[in-house]
Short mmCIF file of C-alpha atoms in Angstrom, two decimals:
data_model
loop_
_atom_site.label_atom_id
_atom_site.label_comp_id
_atom_site.label_asym_id
_atom_site.label_seq_id
_atom_site.Cartn_x
_atom_site.Cartn_y
_atom_site.Cartn_z
CA MET O 6 9.99 44.68 9.50
CA PHE O 7 13.70 44.39 8.93
CA GLN O 8 15.94 47.08 10.32
CA ARG O 9 18.80 48.72 8.48
CA LYS O 10 21.45 46.99 10.61
CA HIS O 11 20.26 43.62 9.33
CA ALA O 12 21.27 44.58 5.77
CA MET O 13 25.00 44.15 6.60
CA LEU O 14 25.14 40.75 4.90
CA PHE O 15 24.60 42.49 1.55
CA ILE O 16 26.57 45.72 1.92
CA LEU O 17 29.59 44.37 0.06
CA LEU O 18 27.45 43.42 -2.92
CA VAL O 19 25.80 46.82 -2.91
CA LYS O 20 29.15 48.65 -2.86
CA LEU O 21 30.38 46.57 -5.74
CA ALA O 22 27.25 47.42 -7.72
CA GLU O 23 27.37 51.13 -6.88
CA GLY O 24 31.05 51.67 -7.71
CA ASN O 25 32.17 55.17 -6.80
CA LYS O 26 28.77 56.75 -7.48
CA PRO O 27 25.95 56.20 -5.03
CA LEU O 28 22.87 54.76 -6.64
CA VAL O 29 19.53 55.66 -5.12
CA SER O 30 17.84 52.60 -6.66
CA VAL O 31 20.23 50.13 -5.13
CA SER O 32 19.63 51.71 -1.75
CA ASP O 33 15.93 51.57 -2.51
CA LEU O 34 16.30 47.80 -3.05
CA LEU O 35 17.68 47.41 0.47
CA SER O 36 15.08 49.75 1.92
CA PHE O 37 12.34 47.84 0.17
CA VAL O 38 13.53 44.53 1.57
CA PHE O 39 14.80 45.63 5.00
CA LYS O 40 12.91 48.59 6.38
CA LYS O 41 9.59 50.21 6.61
CA LYS O 42 8.86 53.10 4.24
CA GLU O 43 7.54 56.42 5.49
CA VAL O 44 5.06 58.76 4.00
CA VAL O 45 6.69 60.99 1.39
CA SER O 46 6.38 64.75 1.92
CA ASN O 47 7.62 67.69 -0.07
CA SER O 48 7.30 71.24 1.21
CA ASN O 49 7.66 72.73 -2.27
CA GLN O 50 4.34 71.37 -3.67
CA LEU O 51 1.34 73.24 -4.98
CA LEU O 52 -0.80 72.30 -1.99
CA GLN O 53 -0.22 70.05 1.01
CA GLN O 54 -3.78 68.98 2.01
CA LYS O 55 -6.22 66.57 0.40
CA GLN O 56 -6.83 67.58 -3.13
CA ASP O 57 -8.30 66.45 -6.44
CA LEU O 58 -6.20 64.93 -9.24
CA LEU O 59 -5.35 67.56 -11.84
CA LEU O 60 -3.27 65.39 -14.15
CA ILE O 61 -3.66 61.66 -14.80
CA GLY O 62 -0.64 59.86 -16.29
CA ALA O 63 -1.71 56.99 -18.55
CA GLY O 64 1.60 55.84 -19.95
CA TYR O 65 3.57 52.70 -19.11
CA GLY O 66 6.75 52.83 -17.09
CA ARG O 67 10.01 53.27 -19.04
CA THR O 68 8.38 55.97 -21.19
CA GLY O 69 10.21 58.90 -19.72
CA THR O 70 8.09 58.83 -16.54
CA ALA O 71 11.04 59.66 -14.28
CA SER O 72 11.74 62.83 -16.22
CA TYR O 73 8.00 63.60 -16.37
CA VAL O 74 7.73 63.33 -12.59
CA GLU O 75 10.62 65.77 -12.24
CA ALA O 76 8.92 68.15 -14.63
CA LEU O 77 5.65 68.04 -12.69
CA LYS O 78 7.58 68.64 -9.52
CA ARG O 79 9.10 71.73 -11.12
CA LEU O 80 5.58 72.89 -11.84
CA GLY O 81 4.58 72.39 -8.18
CA LEU O 82 2.68 69.13 -8.65
CA LYS O 83 3.04 66.04 -6.46
CA SER O 84 3.02 62.88 -8.57
CA TYR O 85 1.86 59.50 -7.45
CA HIS O 86 4.02 56.80 -9.05
CA MET O 87 5.55 53.48 -8.23
CA LYS O 88 8.34 54.77 -5.99
CA ASP O 89 6.91 57.77 -4.20
CA GLY O 90 3.35 56.56 -4.35
CA VAL O 91 3.05 52.79 -3.91
CA MET O 92 6.33 52.00 -2.16
CA ALA O 93 6.93 55.11 -0.10
CA THR O 94 3.44 56.04 1.02
CA GLN O 95 2.57 54.11 4.09
CA GLY O 96 -0.15 51.49 3.65
CA HIS O 97 -0.40 51.83 -0.16
CA LEU O 98 1.51 48.64 -0.97
CA ASP O 99 -1.07 46.77 1.15
CA LEU O 100 -3.97 48.50 -0.56
CA TRP O 101 -2.73 47.56 -4.02
CA ALA O 102 -1.97 43.97 -3.05
CA GLN O 103 -5.41 43.54 -1.54
CA TYR O 104 -7.12 44.94 -4.61
CA ALA O 105 -5.03 42.76 -6.84
CA GLU O 106 -6.32 39.64 -5.13
CA THR O 107 -9.90 40.91 -5.53
CA GLN O 108 -9.32 41.81 -9.14
CA LYS O 109 -8.04 38.34 -9.88
CA GLN O 110 -10.97 36.64 -8.10
CA LEU O 111 -13.54 38.74 -10.00
CA SER O 112 -11.62 38.55 -13.33
CA LEU O 113 -11.85 42.32 -13.75
CA GLY O 114 -10.25 43.35 -17.05
CA ARG O 115 -9.28 46.75 -18.31
CA ASP O 116 -12.59 47.07 -20.17
CA SER O 117 -14.82 46.05 -17.25
CA ASN O 118 -16.39 49.55 -16.91
CA TYR O 119 -16.74 48.91 -13.21
CA THR O 120 -14.85 50.58 -10.37
CA HIS O 121 -14.64 48.16 -7.46
CA PRO O 122 -14.97 49.79 -4.03
CA GLN O 123 -11.41 48.76 -3.14
CA LEU O 124 -10.06 50.61 -6.23
CA ALA O 125 -12.27 53.57 -5.46
CA ASN O 126 -10.73 53.68 -2.01
CA ILE O 127 -7.22 53.58 -3.47
CA ILE O 128 -8.08 56.55 -5.70
CA ASP O 129 -9.41 58.43 -2.67
CA GLN O 130 -6.32 57.53 -0.63
CA ILE O 131 -4.10 58.98 -3.34
CA SER O 132 -5.89 62.29 -2.82
CA TYR O 133 -5.83 62.03 0.97
CA ALA O 134 -2.02 61.59 0.77
CA GLY O 135 -1.77 64.95 -0.98
CA PHE O 136 -1.01 63.79 -4.52
CA ASN O 137 -2.56 65.87 -7.33
CA ALA O 138 -1.05 64.04 -10.31
CA THR O 139 -0.23 60.44 -11.24
CA ALA O 140 2.44 58.88 -13.45
CA ASP O 141 3.72 55.39 -14.19
CA VAL O 142 2.06 52.11 -13.26
CA PRO O 143 0.03 50.92 -11.45
CA ALA O 144 -2.00 54.13 -11.35
CA GLY O 145 -1.79 54.67 -15.06
CA LEU O 146 -3.54 51.39 -15.75
CA PHE O 147 -6.66 52.84 -14.09
CA PHE O 148 -6.76 56.15 -15.92
CA TRP O 149 -10.39 55.71 -16.87
CA GLU O 150 -11.56 55.02 -13.36
CA MET O 151 -9.63 58.12 -12.26
CA MET O 152 -11.22 60.20 -14.97
CA GLU O 153 -14.65 59.10 -13.77
CA ARG O 154 -13.69 60.15 -10.22
CA TYR O 155 -12.10 63.44 -11.39
CA PRO O 156 -13.90 64.46 -14.58
CA ASN O 157 -12.02 67.81 -14.81
CA ALA O 158 -8.61 66.17 -14.79
CA LYS O 159 -6.47 66.03 -17.93
CA VAL O 160 -4.65 62.96 -19.17
CA VAL O 161 -1.04 62.72 -20.29
CA LEU O 162 -0.02 59.62 -22.22
CA THR O 163 3.74 59.40 -21.93
CA VAL O 164 5.29 57.50 -24.80
CA ARG O 165 8.74 56.38 -25.78
CA GLY O 166 10.30 58.90 -28.19
CA LYS O 167 13.13 57.65 -30.37
CA GLY O 168 12.86 53.97 -31.11
CA GLY O 169 9.21 53.66 -30.09
CA ALA O 170 7.91 50.23 -29.03
CA GLU O 171 11.23 48.51 -29.86
CA ALA O 172 13.24 50.78 -27.56
CA TRP O 173 10.60 50.43 -24.83
CA ALA O 174 10.68 46.63 -25.02
CA ASN O 175 14.47 46.59 -24.92
CA SER O 176 14.47 48.83 -21.83
CA MET O 177 11.88 46.71 -20.06
CA LEU O 178 13.74 43.48 -20.60
CA LYS O 179 17.01 45.05 -19.37
CA THR O 180 15.53 46.57 -16.18
CA ASN O 181 12.04 46.21 -14.70
CA ALA O 182 11.06 42.85 -16.18
CA GLY O 183 14.27 41.07 -15.01
CA PHE O 184 14.13 42.68 -11.56
CA VAL O 185 10.52 41.64 -11.02
CA ALA O 186 11.16 38.11 -12.25
CA THR O 187 14.15 37.83 -9.84
CA ILE O 188 12.56 39.05 -6.68
CA CYS O 189 9.28 37.25 -7.32
CA THR O 190 10.72 33.81 -8.00
CA ARG O 191 14.05 33.55 -6.18
CA LEU O 192 15.26 33.40 -2.57
CA PRO O 193 15.48 35.31 -0.30
CA PHE O 194 13.00 37.77 -1.78
CA ARG O 195 10.01 35.52 -2.20
CA TRP O 196 10.13 34.72 1.56
CA LEU O 197 9.60 38.35 2.48
CA SER O 198 6.21 39.90 3.07
CA PRO O 199 6.81 43.18 1.21
CA THR O 200 8.01 41.22 -1.82
CA THR O 201 5.02 38.91 -1.88
CA LYS O 202 2.71 41.96 -1.77
CA PHE O 203 4.66 43.66 -4.56
CA CYS O 204 4.56 40.52 -6.69
CA THR O 205 0.85 40.06 -6.12
CA PHE O 206 0.01 43.44 -7.71
CA SER O 207 2.76 43.00 -10.33
CA LYS O 208 0.83 39.98 -11.59
CA MET O 209 -2.27 42.16 -11.79
CA MET O 210 -0.43 44.68 -13.87
CA ARG O 211 0.79 41.99 -16.26
CA ARG O 212 -2.84 40.78 -16.65
CA LEU O 213 -4.06 44.25 -17.40
CA GLN O 214 -1.19 44.91 -19.81
CA GLN O 215 -1.98 41.53 -21.44
CA VAL O 216 1.71 40.55 -21.36
CA GLU O 217 2.58 36.88 -21.72
CA LEU O 218 5.44 35.45 -19.65
CA ASP O 219 7.85 32.66 -20.32
CA GLU O 220 6.91 29.97 -17.80
CA THR O 221 10.55 29.05 -17.19
CA THR O 222 12.17 32.46 -16.74
CA GLN O 223 9.04 34.47 -15.85
CA LEU O 224 10.30 37.13 -18.31
CA PRO O 225 7.85 38.59 -20.76
CA PHE O 226 8.10 37.55 -24.42
CA ARG O 227 9.46 40.37 -26.53
CA GLU O 228 6.66 40.15 -29.08
CA SER O 229 4.13 40.25 -26.31
CA LEU O 230 5.71 43.44 -24.95
CA LEU O 231 5.64 45.10 -28.36
CA LYS O 232 1.97 44.25 -28.84
CA SER O 233 1.04 45.37 -25.32
CA TYR O 234 2.75 48.76 -25.71
CA ASP O 235 1.02 49.56 -29.06
CA GLU O 236 -2.36 48.25 -28.02
CA TRP O 237 -2.29 50.12 -24.69
CA ASN O 238 -1.47 53.45 -26.30
CA ALA O 239 -4.22 52.92 -28.86
CA HIS O 240 -6.62 51.99 -26.02
CA VAL O 241 -5.92 55.23 -24.15
CA ILE O 242 -6.23 57.34 -27.23
CA SER O 243 -9.58 55.72 -28.07
CA LYS O 244 -10.96 56.26 -24.55
CA VAL O 245 -9.89 59.83 -23.75
CA PRO O 246 -11.54 62.84 -25.51
CA PRO O 247 -8.93 64.58 -27.70
CA GLU O 248 -9.27 67.89 -25.87
CA LYS O 249 -8.38 66.17 -22.56
CA LEU O 250 -5.38 64.19 -23.85
CA LEU O 251 -1.72 64.98 -24.50
CA VAL O 252 0.46 62.32 -26.09
CA PHE O 253 3.86 63.31 -24.83
CA ALA O 254 7.46 62.18 -25.18
CA ALA O 255 10.28 63.68 -23.12
CA SER O 256 11.98 64.83 -26.31
CA ASP O 257 8.99 67.12 -26.99
CA GLY O 258 10.24 69.39 -24.21
CA TRP O 259 8.41 71.95 -22.07
CA GLU O 260 6.31 73.78 -24.66
CA PRO O 261 3.60 71.22 -25.45
CA LEU O 262 3.42 70.13 -21.79
CA CYS O 263 3.06 73.70 -20.55
CA ASN O 264 0.51 74.57 -23.19
CA PHE O 265 -1.53 71.61 -22.10
CA VAL O 266 -1.25 71.92 -18.30
CA SER O 267 -1.12 75.74 -17.84
CA PRO O 268 -4.94 76.14 -17.75
CA VAL O 269 -5.15 73.64 -14.91
CA HIS O 270 -4.00 76.07 -12.17
CA PRO O 271 -2.71 79.74 -12.07
CA THR O 272 0.41 78.62 -10.19
CA ILE O 273 1.29 76.11 -12.94
CA GLU O 274 0.66 78.78 -15.60
CA ALA O 275 3.02 81.22 -13.84
CA LYS O 276 5.77 78.57 -13.53
CA CYS O 277 5.38 77.66 -17.16
CA ARG O 278 5.75 81.29 -18.22
CA GLU O 279 8.95 81.48 -16.18
CA ILE O 280 10.34 78.22 -17.63
CA LEU O 281 9.51 79.05 -21.26
CA TYR O 282 10.81 82.66 -20.92
CA SER O 283 14.15 81.47 -19.43
CA GLY O 284 14.65 78.67 -21.97
CA GLU O 285 15.07 76.18 -19.15
CA SER O 286 15.84 72.63 -20.38
CA TYR O 287 13.34 69.86 -19.82
CA PRO O 288 14.59 67.50 -17.07
CA PHE O 289 16.31 64.42 -18.31
CA THR O 290 16.42 61.53 -15.85
CA ASN O 291 17.72 58.32 -17.35
CA ASP O 292 17.73 55.69 -14.64
CA SER O 293 18.35 52.68 -16.87
CA ALA O 294 21.93 52.12 -15.76
CA SER O 295 20.93 52.43 -12.12
CA LEU O 296 18.04 49.99 -12.57
CA GLN O 297 20.28 47.53 -14.34
CA ARG O 298 22.73 47.57 -11.41
CA THR O 299 19.83 47.08 -9.01
CA TYR O 300 18.84 44.07 -11.05
CA ALA O 301 22.40 42.79 -10.88
CA VAL O 302 22.49 43.21 -7.09
CA ALA O 303 19.21 41.31 -6.69
CA SER O 304 20.47 38.54 -8.94
CA ALA O 305 23.72 38.32 -6.96
CA MET O 306 21.83 38.09 -3.66
CA ALA O 307 19.65 35.30 -5.09
CA ALA O 308 22.70 33.46 -6.45
CA ILE O 309 24.38 33.48 -3.08
CA PHE O 310 21.31 32.02 -1.44
CA GLU O 311 21.01 29.31 -4.05
CA ILE O 312 24.58 28.13 -3.59
CA SER O 313 24.94 28.58 0.14
CA PRO O 314 22.75 26.47 2.44
CA VAL O 315 24.60 27.98 5.40
CA LEU O 316 23.49 31.50 4.45
CA ILE O 317 19.92 30.30 4.06
CA LEU O 318 20.05 28.86 7.59
CA LEU O 319 21.50 32.12 8.92
CA PHE O 320 18.78 34.04 7.16
CA ILE O 321 16.07 31.86 8.74
CA LEU O 322 17.66 32.34 12.17
CA LEU O 323 17.75 36.10 11.53
CA LEU O 324 14.08 36.12 10.72
CA ILE O 325 13.31 34.18 13.90
CA SER O 326 15.47 36.47 16.05
CA MET O 327 13.80 39.58 14.68
CA ARG O 328 10.32 38.25 15.22
CA TRP O 329 11.31 37.26 18.74
CA GLY O 330 12.86 40.64 19.39
CA LYS O 331 9.75 42.39 18.11
CA ARG O 332 7.55 40.38 20.41
CA LYS O 333 9.74 41.28 23.42
CA ILE O 334 9.53 44.98 22.46
CA ASP O 335 5.74 44.77 22.04
#
């Protein structure tokens, strides 16, 4: 794995992207490319040992999931999502990439009604890592398999509030979709092991979401995104019993969420009473601007490599030196 000191080639670009305000997501980009992630821990969670899933998030990313994760944290729940689950929990990126390869070989669709042993293991590993809730993709794409494993869990379908599918598609094209297309198709990212693993399961997600990509840009077609969003939400609503499902937008605030999740655990019920009594505002975490700058940094890195053969050579030598150094240490 790369070490932090090897990121110096890109520090100037990062500083330009961050401006005067540090951006966690830009730092995450460097961390993703250049260093090993550690297991996430949080001492202020409901429980710290292995536990069952209490809440299953079935919504797409860019549907207020960042705010939703903060809300669940306030309630004492530990949410498994793309950042703190897949990328920051040791070994989980490998698990998802391996399952994605299997899923592709077996042509398993979202209506297969079959939980492959590798997916069953991932669901168990989520529990072993101390998570008791899920949000965002990729976990949300397997809400049904998680319901079968945890029949007492409730499901929250996060949706885009104002603007609906149109606003969601716009957000995806400006942030996630462009970033994924950049790191999965351009140098130096597609040379790196963590990136190839990430891109492997990203392709799986696109298949399950039934999103069509432009072969030239590898960006999703807008109409395909709109269709995917509407069809996925309808799919979740059709599969989950009404009494177990909450369709939730961040603009709905605390009350419907608390009414739905309070029966899950006495601690959650007590926290909800406190929140509703105090009039505390629902958390609002809008990371669009941060994600857009991360996308810009990735694009800038790729552009430099495309126009500078010398930098490519230096990068190759850097890879060789780090592999050699690792062997000497071992």
